[in-house]
Amino acid sequence: MTRRGISHILLLLCCFCSLVVSAQPQVSATLDSTRILIGDQLKLHLNARYPAGTQLLPPDLSFLDSLETVEVIDITQADTLSEGSNILYSQDLTITSFDSGSHFIPAIPFRYVVNGRSGLVATNELLLEVGVPQIDTIPLAPIKWIMEEPFSIADYYGWLIGVAVAVLLGFAIWWFIKRRGKATTAPPAPVVVIPAHEIALKKLAELREAKLWQQGEIKSYHSQLTYIVREYLENRYDLQALESTTDEIVKQLKSINIGKDMTDQLRNMFQQADLVKFAKAKPAVEIHDKQWALAESFVIQTKAKPIAPEDSPAATADNQQLSMIGLVALWSDDISFGNPGFFLLLLLIPLMGALYFFRHNQRYASLRMSSLESIRGLQSLRGRLRALLPILRLLSFIALVIALARPQLTLKEEEIKADGIDIMLVMDLSSSMLAQDFKPDRLEVSKKVASDFVDKRQFDRIGLAVFAGEAFTQCPLTTDHVVLKEFLANLECGILEDGTAIGMGLATAVNRLKESEAKSKVVILVTDGDNNAGYVKPLTAAEI
């Protein structure tokens, strides 16, 4: 090859290298300031210039999160601007530091593509100085001694009079008690502790009356419903339910032995509520009432039972001998006083009256006139009411004395024993119960008749099962007839799938009675139609 050919080849190589160098982007990094104080924020500017035929890829800034001394607060969107045949690239980062000293900010790499080939170029490293702010200290002045004012005998008059009155009152009370003999002291008032199930049932009733899900507040409804159940679990079984997840609650439920079916139902209720609260799920309309009924049924079935006395009789006759030993609060007609000695203060009333008249005569002058006709009617309403002030003060003093004497009513206990049987009411909630051949309709008449029946069975355990196209237990066997009547009053058609599954209702009632130890068990069916739904025939349930 000739020298001239070699020269041409070298010239072509130089031209190619110059093109590659000219196509490489020029990148740089600058700071607003290289010195800041701890916690101050400043801008880190990323700038680049590259030809129009070159593709510059955005830098990967994730490695900055691993820096221990510099913290990235904000990253703005990259901005590009054409300048002739070149393109200008700019991007800002807001950074800060909470460590004093000198900190290096490493070079930030940029990738680019030119003529189908990729390359890598990096910015310059930066040095950031972080200082500690100076705190001005002001020396504290010495504490001055308190200037005391000299006391005189007049400063102690109030104390002396108070001590003298206290001594006199103490002596009078001692003398009164000694003369009266041993004072009758009323027993301390009992501490009333509201059971956990009563609190939960009250809140469930308030939640139902609020009608949240009917107003579209489904998330709030399920949140409050599960909160009531969680609060009941904490108060009833001392579980950490309010601060636990659904899985954690299910694990804790295994320790209280409420049964697998009830545990699974509670798990489904909490999971359904979680979907509503966190996944914005919208369950079917019938699910809302089912969840509420499940919560209410769980509270009633697991409520704390009163402790029966050891000598309660066992059930030996046809009618189960139920030991209904309860505490009946009866207010006594006789009122006692905890501190009767304070009534001695009423002896001060004559002294108060004499003092009032003495001060009244000293304060107001009298003028004799031959006639009052000229000034009659000039007295204002305020002046007329002023005459009542002494009487009001006297009545206030008497009321204060009575309050200090602590009037009390004694709480008595009464033991009641009675016989009873177990009864399950099975109520039909199908749509046909809304027929108005009875006023206002069949359902309301049935509820009233059932409520009157409950009032007459004072000592029986009564439960409630409801059915339509399906059936469930609304209230287990209980002697708390107030709660049972509330369940009856709240029954409505439409909370269950429509139909008349009489066999299912009877089977549900029989399932409740099978665990009863009573020898007399009764199922009362209230319905208006024939069986047309369910997988249990009425005759099969009756035979069971």
Coordinates of C-alpha atoms in Angstrom, one line a residue:
M1 CA 0.0 0.0 0.0
T2 CA 1.4 3.4 -0.9
R3 CA 2.0 6.2 1.5
R4 CA -0.9 8.2 0.0
G5 CA -3.4 5.3 0.7
I6 CA -2.2 5.1 4.3
S7 CA -2.7 8.9 4.7
H8 CA -6.3 8.6 3.4
I9 CA -7.0 5.8 5.9
L10 CA -5.6 7.8 8.9
L11 CA -7.6 10.8 7.7
L12 CA -10.8 8.8 7.7
L13 CA -10.1 7.4 11.2
C14 CA -9.5 10.9 12.6
C15 CA -12.8 12.1 11.1
F16 CA -14.7 9.1 12.6
C17 CA -13.2 9.7 16.1
S18 CA -14.0 13.4 15.9
L19 CA -17.6 12.5 15.0
V20 CA -17.8 10.0 18.0
V21 CA -16.4 12.6 20.4
S22 CA -18.7 15.3 19.1
A23 CA -21.7 13.0 19.5
Q24 CA -20.9 12.2 23.2
P25 CA -23.1 14.2 25.6
Q26 CA -21.5 16.7 28.0
V27 CA -23.0 16.4 31.5
S28 CA -22.3 18.3 34.7
A29 CA -23.6 18.6 38.3
T30 CA -23.6 21.8 40.4
L31 CA -24.9 22.9 43.8
D32 CA -26.5 26.1 44.9
S33 CA -24.0 26.3 47.7
T34 CA -21.2 24.1 48.9
R35 CA -21.8 25.0 52.6
I36 CA -25.1 24.5 54.5
L37 CA -26.2 24.0 58.1
I38 CA -27.7 20.8 59.4
G39 CA -31.3 20.4 58.1
D40 CA -31.0 23.1 55.5
Q41 CA -32.2 22.2 51.9
L42 CA -30.4 23.1 48.7
K43 CA -30.7 22.3 45.0
L44 CA -28.5 19.9 43.0
H45 CA -28.7 20.8 39.3
L46 CA -28.0 18.2 36.6
N47 CA -27.2 19.7 33.1
A48 CA -26.4 18.0 29.8
R49 CA -25.7 19.1 26.2
Y50 CA -25.8 16.6 23.3
P51 CA -26.4 16.7 19.5
A52 CA -29.8 16.2 18.1
G53 CA -28.9 12.8 16.7
T54 CA -27.9 11.4 20.1
Q55 CA -30.4 9.9 22.5
L56 CA -29.8 10.7 26.2
L57 CA -31.4 8.3 28.7
P58 CA -32.7 9.7 32.0
P59 CA -30.2 8.9 34.8
D60 CA -30.9 6.1 37.4
L61 CA -31.0 8.1 40.7
S62 CA -32.0 5.2 42.9
F63 CA -28.5 4.7 44.2
L64 CA -28.7 8.1 46.0
D65 CA -31.2 6.5 48.5
S66 CA -28.3 4.4 49.8
L67 CA -26.3 7.4 50.8
E68 CA -26.1 7.7 54.6
T69 CA -25.0 11.3 54.9
V70 CA -27.1 13.0 52.2
E71 CA -30.9 12.6 51.8
V72 CA -32.8 13.3 48.6
I73 CA -36.1 15.0 49.4
D74 CA -37.6 15.8 46.0
I75 CA -36.8 15.1 42.3
T76 CA -38.3 17.3 39.6
Q77 CA -39.2 16.1 36.1
A78 CA -36.5 16.4 33.5
D79 CA -36.7 19.3 31.1
T80 CA -35.2 19.5 27.5
L81 CA -34.7 22.5 25.3
S82 CA -33.5 22.8 21.7
E83 CA -30.6 25.1 21.0
G84 CA -29.7 25.0 17.3
S85 CA -28.3 21.5 16.5
N86 CA -27.9 20.7 20.2
I87 CA -30.3 19.7 22.9
L88 CA -30.1 21.0 26.5
Y89 CA -31.1 18.7 29.3
S90 CA -31.8 19.9 32.9
Q91 CA -33.1 18.3 36.1
D92 CA -33.1 19.5 39.8
L93 CA -32.9 17.5 43.0
T94 CA -33.7 18.9 46.5
I95 CA -31.2 17.4 49.0
T96 CA -30.4 17.9 52.7
S97 CA -28.1 16.4 55.4
F98 CA -28.4 15.9 59.1
D99 CA -24.8 14.9 59.7
S100 CA -22.1 17.5 60.1
G101 CA -18.8 17.3 58.3
S102 CA -17.6 17.0 54.7
H103 CA -19.7 14.7 52.4
F104 CA -19.0 13.6 48.9
I105 CA -21.8 13.3 46.3
P106 CA -20.7 10.7 43.8
A107 CA -20.8 11.1 40.0
I108 CA -24.2 10.5 38.5
P109 CA -24.0 8.3 35.3
F110 CA -25.9 9.0 32.1
R111 CA -26.4 6.5 29.3
Y112 CA -26.7 7.6 25.7
V113 CA -27.2 6.0 22.3
V114 CA -25.6 7.2 19.1
N115 CA -25.7 5.4 15.7
G116 CA -27.1 2.3 17.4
R117 CA -24.3 2.1 19.9
S118 CA -24.6 2.9 23.6
G119 CA -22.2 4.7 25.8
L120 CA -21.8 5.9 29.4
V121 CA -20.8 9.3 30.6
A122 CA -20.8 10.6 34.3
T123 CA -21.0 14.0 36.0
N124 CA -18.3 15.4 38.2
E125 CA -18.2 14.6 42.0
L126 CA -19.3 17.3 44.4
L127 CA -18.2 18.2 47.9
L128 CA -20.7 19.4 50.5
E129 CA -19.8 21.0 53.8
V130 CA -22.4 20.7 56.6
G131 CA -22.0 22.8 59.7
V132 CA -23.6 23.0 63.1
P133 CA -25.5 26.3 63.9
Q134 CA -24.2 28.4 66.7
I135 CA -26.4 28.7 69.7
D136 CA -26.1 31.9 71.7
T137 CA -26.1 31.2 75.5
I138 CA -27.3 33.9 77.9
P139 CA -26.1 33.5 81.4
L140 CA -28.9 33.1 83.9
A141 CA -29.2 35.7 86.7
P142 CA -29.1 34.4 90.2
I143 CA -32.5 33.7 91.8
K144 CA -33.7 36.4 94.1
W145 CA -34.9 35.6 97.6
I146 CA -38.6 36.0 98.2
M147 CA -39.5 39.1 100.1
E148 CA -41.7 38.2 103.0
E149 CA -44.2 40.6 104.5
P150 CA -44.2 40.5 108.3
F151 CA -47.3 38.8 109.8
S152 CA -49.6 40.4 112.4
I153 CA -52.2 38.8 114.6
A154 CA -54.9 40.1 112.3
D155 CA -53.6 37.7 109.6
Y156 CA -54.6 34.7 111.8
Y157 CA -58.1 35.8 112.6
G158 CA -59.6 33.7 109.9
W159 CA -57.7 30.6 110.9
L160 CA -58.6 31.1 114.6
I161 CA -62.3 31.4 113.8
G162 CA -62.2 28.4 111.5
V163 CA -60.5 26.2 114.1
A164 CA -62.9 27.4 116.8
V165 CA -65.9 26.6 114.6
A166 CA -64.5 23.2 113.7
V167 CA -63.9 22.4 117.4
L168 CA -67.4 23.4 118.3
L169 CA -69.0 21.4 115.5
G170 CA -66.9 18.4 116.3
F171 CA -67.9 18.5 120.0
A172 CA -71.6 19.0 119.0
I173 CA -71.5 16.0 116.6
W174 CA -69.8 13.8 119.2
W175 CA -72.3 14.8 121.8
F176 CA -75.2 14.1 119.4
I177 CA -73.9 10.7 118.4
K178 CA -73.3 9.8 122.0
R179 CA -76.8 10.8 123.0
R180 CA -78.3 9.0 120.1
G181 CA -76.4 5.8 120.6
K182 CA -74.8 3.8 117.9
A183 CA -75.4 5.5 114.6
T184 CA -77.0 3.4 111.9
T185 CA -74.6 3.5 109.0
A186 CA -76.0 2.6 105.6
P187 CA -74.0 0.0 103.6
P188 CA -71.7 1.3 100.9
A189 CA -73.3 1.7 97.6
P190 CA -72.5 -1.3 95.3
V191 CA -70.3 -0.8 92.4
V192 CA -72.4 -1.2 89.3
V193 CA -70.4 -3.0 86.5
I194 CA -72.3 -3.2 83.2
P195 CA -71.7 -6.6 81.6
A196 CA -69.9 -6.7 78.3
H197 CA -72.9 -8.2 76.5
E198 CA -75.2 -5.4 77.6
I199 CA -72.8 -2.8 76.3
A200 CA -72.4 -4.6 73.0
L201 CA -76.2 -5.2 72.5
K202 CA -76.9 -1.6 73.2
K203 CA -74.3 -0.4 70.6
L204 CA -75.6 -2.9 68.1
A205 CA -79.2 -1.6 68.5
E206 CA -77.9 2.0 68.1
L207 CA -76.0 1.0 65.0
R208 CA -79.1 -0.6 63.5
E209 CA -81.2 2.5 64.3
A210 CA -78.7 4.7 62.6
K211 CA -79.4 2.9 59.2
L212 CA -75.9 3.6 57.9
W213 CA -75.8 1.1 55.0
Q214 CA -79.2 2.1 53.9
Q215 CA -77.8 5.7 53.5
G216 CA -74.9 4.4 51.4
E217 CA -72.3 4.6 54.3
I218 CA -71.3 0.9 53.9
K219 CA -67.7 1.3 55.0
S220 CA -68.7 3.1 58.2
Y221 CA -71.4 0.5 58.9
H222 CA -69.0 -2.5 58.7
S223 CA -66.3 -0.6 60.5
Q224 CA -68.5 0.1 63.5
L225 CA -70.0 -3.4 63.4
T226 CA -66.6 -5.1 63.6
Y227 CA -65.4 -2.6 66.2
I228 CA -68.4 -3.5 68.5
V229 CA -67.5 -7.2 68.2
R230 CA -63.8 -6.6 68.8
E231 CA -64.6 -4.4 71.8
Y232 CA -66.9 -7.2 73.1
L233 CA -64.1 -9.8 72.7
E234 CA -61.8 -7.6 74.8
N235 CA -64.3 -6.9 77.5
R236 CA -65.6 -10.5 77.6
Y237 CA -62.6 -12.6 77.1
D238 CA -59.7 -10.2 77.7
L239 CA -58.4 -10.6 74.1
Q240 CA -56.3 -8.0 72.3
A241 CA -58.8 -7.7 69.6
L242 CA -59.0 -3.9 68.9
E243 CA -55.3 -3.8 67.8
S244 CA -55.1 -7.2 66.1
T245 CA -55.6 -8.3 62.5
T246 CA -58.3 -10.8 61.4
D247 CA -55.9 -13.7 61.4
E248 CA -54.5 -12.7 64.9
I249 CA -58.1 -12.6 66.3
V250 CA -58.9 -16.0 64.8
K251 CA -55.8 -17.5 66.5
Q252 CA -56.9 -16.0 69.8
L253 CA -60.4 -17.3 69.4
K254 CA -59.1 -20.9 69.5
S255 CA -58.1 -20.3 73.1
I256 CA -61.7 -19.5 74.3
N257 CA -63.3 -22.5 72.7
I258 CA -66.4 -21.0 71.2
G259 CA -66.7 -23.7 68.6
K260 CA -65.4 -24.0 65.0
D261 CA -68.7 -22.9 63.4
M262 CA -68.8 -19.6 65.3
T263 CA -65.1 -19.1 64.8
D264 CA -65.6 -19.5 61.0
Q265 CA -68.5 -17.2 61.0
L266 CA -66.6 -14.5 62.8
R267 CA -63.7 -14.9 60.4
N268 CA -66.0 -14.4 57.5
M269 CA -67.5 -11.4 59.1
F270 CA -64.1 -9.7 59.7
Q271 CA -62.8 -10.7 56.2
Q272 CA -66.0 -9.2 54.6
A273 CA -65.5 -6.0 56.6
D274 CA -61.8 -5.8 55.6
L275 CA -62.8 -6.1 52.0
V276 CA -65.3 -3.2 52.4
K277 CA -62.8 -1.0 54.4
F278 CA -59.6 -1.6 52.4
A279 CA -60.7 -2.9 49.0
K280 CA -63.9 -0.8 48.5
A281 CA -66.0 -3.9 48.1
K282 CA -69.8 -3.6 47.9
P283 CA -71.5 -6.7 49.3
A284 CA -75.0 -7.7 48.4
V285 CA -77.8 -6.0 50.3
E286 CA -78.7 -9.1 52.4
I287 CA -75.2 -9.4 53.7
H288 CA -75.5 -6.2 55.8
D289 CA -78.3 -7.5 58.0
K290 CA -76.8 -11.0 58.1
Q291 CA -73.6 -9.6 59.5
W292 CA -75.5 -7.6 62.1
A293 CA -77.6 -10.7 63.1
L294 CA -74.4 -12.8 63.3
A295 CA -72.8 -10.2 65.7
E296 CA -75.9 -10.0 67.8
S297 CA -76.3 -13.8 68.0
F298 CA -72.6 -14.2 68.9
V299 CA -72.9 -11.7 71.8
I300 CA -76.0 -13.4 73.2
Q301 CA -74.7 -16.9 72.9
T302 CA -71.3 -16.1 74.5
K303 CA -72.5 -13.6 77.2
A304 CA -71.4 -14.3 80.8
K305 CA -73.9 -16.5 82.6
P306 CA -74.7 -15.8 86.3
I307 CA -73.1 -18.1 88.7
A308 CA -75.6 -20.5 90.2
P309 CA -75.4 -21.2 94.0
E310 CA -74.1 -24.6 95.1
D311 CA -77.4 -25.6 96.7
S312 CA -79.6 -25.0 93.6
P313 CA -82.0 -27.9 93.1
A314 CA -81.6 -30.1 90.1
A315 CA -84.2 -30.7 87.4
T316 CA -86.0 -33.9 88.4
A317 CA -89.7 -33.4 87.3
D318 CA -91.3 -33.2 83.9
N319 CA -91.0 -29.4 84.1
Q320 CA -87.3 -28.6 84.5
Q321 CA -86.5 -27.2 88.0
L322 CA -84.6 -24.0 87.0
S323 CA -82.8 -22.3 89.8
M324 CA -83.6 -18.7 89.0
I325 CA -81.7 -17.2 91.9
G326 CA -81.2 -13.5 91.1
L327 CA -80.7 -10.3 92.8
V328 CA -83.7 -8.0 92.8
A329 CA -83.0 -4.4 93.7
L330 CA -85.7 -3.1 96.0
W331 CA -85.6 0.4 97.3
S332 CA -86.5 0.7 100.9
D333 CA -89.1 3.3 101.9
D334 CA -86.9 4.3 104.9
I335 CA -84.2 6.8 104.2
S336 CA -81.0 6.7 106.2
F337 CA -78.3 9.3 106.5
G338 CA -74.6 8.6 106.3
N339 CA -73.6 11.7 108.4
P340 CA -76.6 12.6 110.5
G341 CA -74.5 14.9 112.8
F342 CA -74.6 17.6 110.2
F343 CA -78.2 18.2 111.1
L344 CA -76.9 20.0 114.1
L345 CA -76.1 22.9 111.8
L346 CA -79.8 23.6 111.5
L347 CA -79.5 25.0 115.1
L348 CA -77.8 28.0 113.5
I349 CA -81.0 29.0 111.7
P350 CA -82.3 31.2 114.6
L351 CA -78.8 32.8 114.9
M352 CA -78.8 33.5 111.2
G353 CA -82.3 35.1 111.5
A354 CA -81.2 37.3 114.4
L355 CA -78.1 38.4 112.6
Y356 CA -80.1 39.2 109.4
F357 CA -82.5 41.5 111.3
F358 CA -79.7 43.1 113.3
R359 CA -77.8 43.9 110.1
H360 CA -80.9 45.0 108.3
N361 CA -81.8 47.5 111.1
Q362 CA -78.2 48.8 111.1
R363 CA -78.0 49.3 107.3
Y364 CA -81.4 50.8 106.5
A365 CA -82.8 53.9 108.2
S366 CA -86.6 54.3 108.8
L367 CA -88.7 57.3 108.1
R368 CA -92.2 57.8 109.6
M369 CA -94.8 59.1 107.1
S370 CA -98.5 59.9 107.6
S371 CA -99.5 58.2 104.4
L372 CA -97.9 55.9 101.7
E373 CA -100.4 56.7 99.0
S374 CA -98.0 59.1 97.3
I375 CA -95.3 56.4 96.8
R376 CA -97.4 53.3 96.4
G377 CA -96.6 51.5 93.2
L378 CA -93.2 53.1 92.7
Q379 CA -91.3 49.9 93.8
S380 CA -89.7 48.0 90.9
L381 CA -89.8 44.3 90.2
R382 CA -86.2 44.0 91.4
G383 CA -87.1 45.6 94.7
R384 CA -90.0 43.2 95.2
L385 CA -87.8 40.2 94.5
R386 CA -85.2 41.4 96.8
A387 CA -87.4 40.6 99.7
L388 CA -87.2 36.9 98.7
L389 CA -83.4 36.8 99.1
P390 CA -83.4 35.9 102.8
I391 CA -85.9 33.0 102.2
L392 CA -83.8 31.7 99.3
R393 CA -80.6 31.8 101.4
L394 CA -82.4 29.9 104.2
L395 CA -83.6 27.2 101.8
S396 CA -80.1 26.9 100.2
F397 CA -78.6 26.5 103.7
I398 CA -81.1 23.8 104.5
A399 CA -80.5 22.0 101.2
L400 CA -76.7 22.1 101.9
V401 CA -77.1 20.6 105.3
I402 CA -79.3 17.8 104.0
A403 CA -76.6 17.1 101.3
L404 CA -73.9 17.0 103.9
A405 CA -75.9 14.5 105.9
R406 CA -75.8 12.2 102.9
P407 CA -79.3 10.8 102.5
Q408 CA -79.2 7.2 101.3
L409 CA -81.5 4.4 100.2
T410 CA -80.6 0.8 101.0
L411 CA -80.3 -1.8 98.2
K412 CA -81.8 -5.1 99.3
E413 CA -81.4 -8.5 97.9
E414 CA -84.1 -11.1 97.3
E415 CA -83.7 -14.7 96.3
I416 CA -86.3 -16.2 93.9
K417 CA -86.7 -19.9 93.0
A418 CA -89.1 -21.0 90.3
D419 CA -89.8 -23.8 87.8
G420 CA -89.6 -23.4 84.1
I421 CA -89.4 -25.1 80.7
D422 CA -87.5 -24.5 77.5
I423 CA -89.5 -23.0 74.6
M424 CA -88.4 -22.1 71.1
L425 CA -90.5 -19.6 69.1
V426 CA -90.2 -20.1 65.3
M427 CA -91.4 -17.0 63.4
D428 CA -92.2 -16.8 59.7
L429 CA -90.6 -13.7 57.9
S430 CA -91.8 -14.5 54.4
S431 CA -93.3 -11.8 52.2
S432 CA -96.8 -13.2 52.7
M433 CA -96.6 -12.1 56.4
L434 CA -97.0 -8.5 55.1
A435 CA -100.6 -9.2 54.1
Q436 CA -103.0 -6.7 55.7
D437 CA -105.9 -9.0 56.4
F438 CA -104.9 -8.3 60.0
K439 CA -104.2 -4.7 61.1
P440 CA -101.7 -3.4 60.4
D441 CA -100.4 -6.7 58.9
R442 CA -99.8 -10.4 59.9
L443 CA -96.2 -9.9 61.0
E444 CA -97.0 -7.1 63.5
V445 CA -100.0 -9.1 65.0
S446 CA -97.7 -12.2 65.3
K447 CA -95.0 -10.1 67.1
K448 CA -97.6 -8.7 69.5
V449 CA -99.0 -12.1 70.3
A450 CA -95.6 -13.6 70.8
S451 CA -94.5 -10.7 73.1
D452 CA -97.7 -11.1 75.2
F453 CA -96.9 -14.8 75.4
V454 CA -93.3 -14.1 76.6
D455 CA -94.7 -11.8 79.3
K456 CA -96.8 -14.6 80.7
R457 CA -93.9 -17.2 80.8
Q458 CA -92.0 -15.4 83.5
F459 CA -89.7 -18.3 84.6
D460 CA -89.3 -20.1 81.3
R461 CA -86.2 -20.1 79.0
I462 CA -87.4 -18.9 75.6
G463 CA -85.4 -18.6 72.3
L464 CA -86.3 -17.3 68.9
A465 CA -85.6 -18.7 65.4
V466 CA -86.8 -17.0 62.2
F467 CA -87.2 -18.4 58.7
A468 CA -88.2 -17.5 55.2
G469 CA -86.4 -19.2 52.3
E470 CA -83.7 -20.0 54.9
A471 CA -83.5 -20.0 58.7
F472 CA -81.2 -19.0 61.5
T473 CA -81.3 -18.5 65.3
Q474 CA -82.2 -14.9 66.2
C475 CA -81.9 -15.4 70.0
P476 CA -80.8 -18.5 71.9
L477 CA -82.6 -19.8 74.9
T478 CA -82.5 -17.2 77.6
T479 CA -84.4 -16.0 80.7
D480 CA -83.6 -12.4 79.8
H481 CA -87.0 -11.7 78.3
V482 CA -86.3 -8.0 77.8
V483 CA -83.6 -8.8 75.2
L484 CA -85.9 -11.4 73.6
K485 CA -88.7 -8.9 73.3
E486 CA -86.3 -6.4 71.6
F487 CA -85.4 -9.1 69.1
L488 CA -89.1 -9.7 68.5
A489 CA -89.8 -5.9 68.0
N490 CA -87.0 -5.6 65.5
L491 CA -88.1 -8.5 63.2
E492 CA -88.7 -7.4 59.6
C493 CA -89.6 -9.1 56.4
G494 CA -86.9 -9.0 53.7
I495 CA -83.8 -9.8 55.8
L496 CA -83.8 -13.3 54.5
E497 CA -84.3 -14.9 51.0
D498 CA -88.0 -15.1 50.3
G499 CA -89.8 -18.4 50.7
T500 CA -91.5 -20.5 53.3
A501 CA -89.0 -23.1 54.6
I502 CA -91.0 -24.4 57.6
G503 CA -88.8 -27.5 57.9
M504 CA -85.7 -25.4 58.1
G505 CA -87.2 -23.2 60.8
L506 CA -88.3 -26.3 62.9
A507 CA -84.9 -27.9 62.4
T508 CA -83.1 -24.8 63.6
A509 CA -85.3 -24.7 66.7
V510 CA -84.7 -28.5 67.4
N511 CA -81.0 -27.9 67.0
R512 CA -81.1 -25.3 69.8
L513 CA -83.2 -27.6 72.1
K514 CA -81.0 -30.7 71.6
E515 CA -78.4 -29.4 74.1
S516 CA -81.0 -28.5 76.7
E517 CA -81.2 -30.6 79.8
A518 CA -84.8 -29.9 80.4
K519 CA -87.3 -32.8 80.0
S520 CA -90.0 -30.5 78.8
K521 CA -89.1 -28.8 75.5
V522 CA -91.6 -27.0 73.3
V523 CA -91.5 -25.5 69.8
I524 CA -94.1 -23.0 68.8
L525 CA -94.5 -22.4 65.1
V526 CA -96.0 -19.1 63.8
T527 CA -96.5 -19.2 60.1
D528 CA -99.2 -18.4 57.5
G529 CA -98.3 -20.7 54.6
D530 CA -97.2 -24.1 53.3
N531 CA -93.6 -25.3 53.1
N532 CA -92.2 -24.4 49.6
A533 CA -88.5 -24.1 50.3
G534 CA -85.5 -25.6 52.1
Y535 CA -84.1 -29.1 52.1
V536 CA -85.7 -30.3 55.4
K537 CA -89.4 -31.4 55.3
P538 CA -91.6 -30.2 58.2
L539 CA -92.6 -33.7 59.2
T540 CA -89.0 -34.8 59.3
A541 CA -88.2 -31.9 61.6
A542 CA -91.2 -32.6 63.8
E543 CA -90.1 -36.3 64.2
I544 CA -86.7 -35.1 65.3

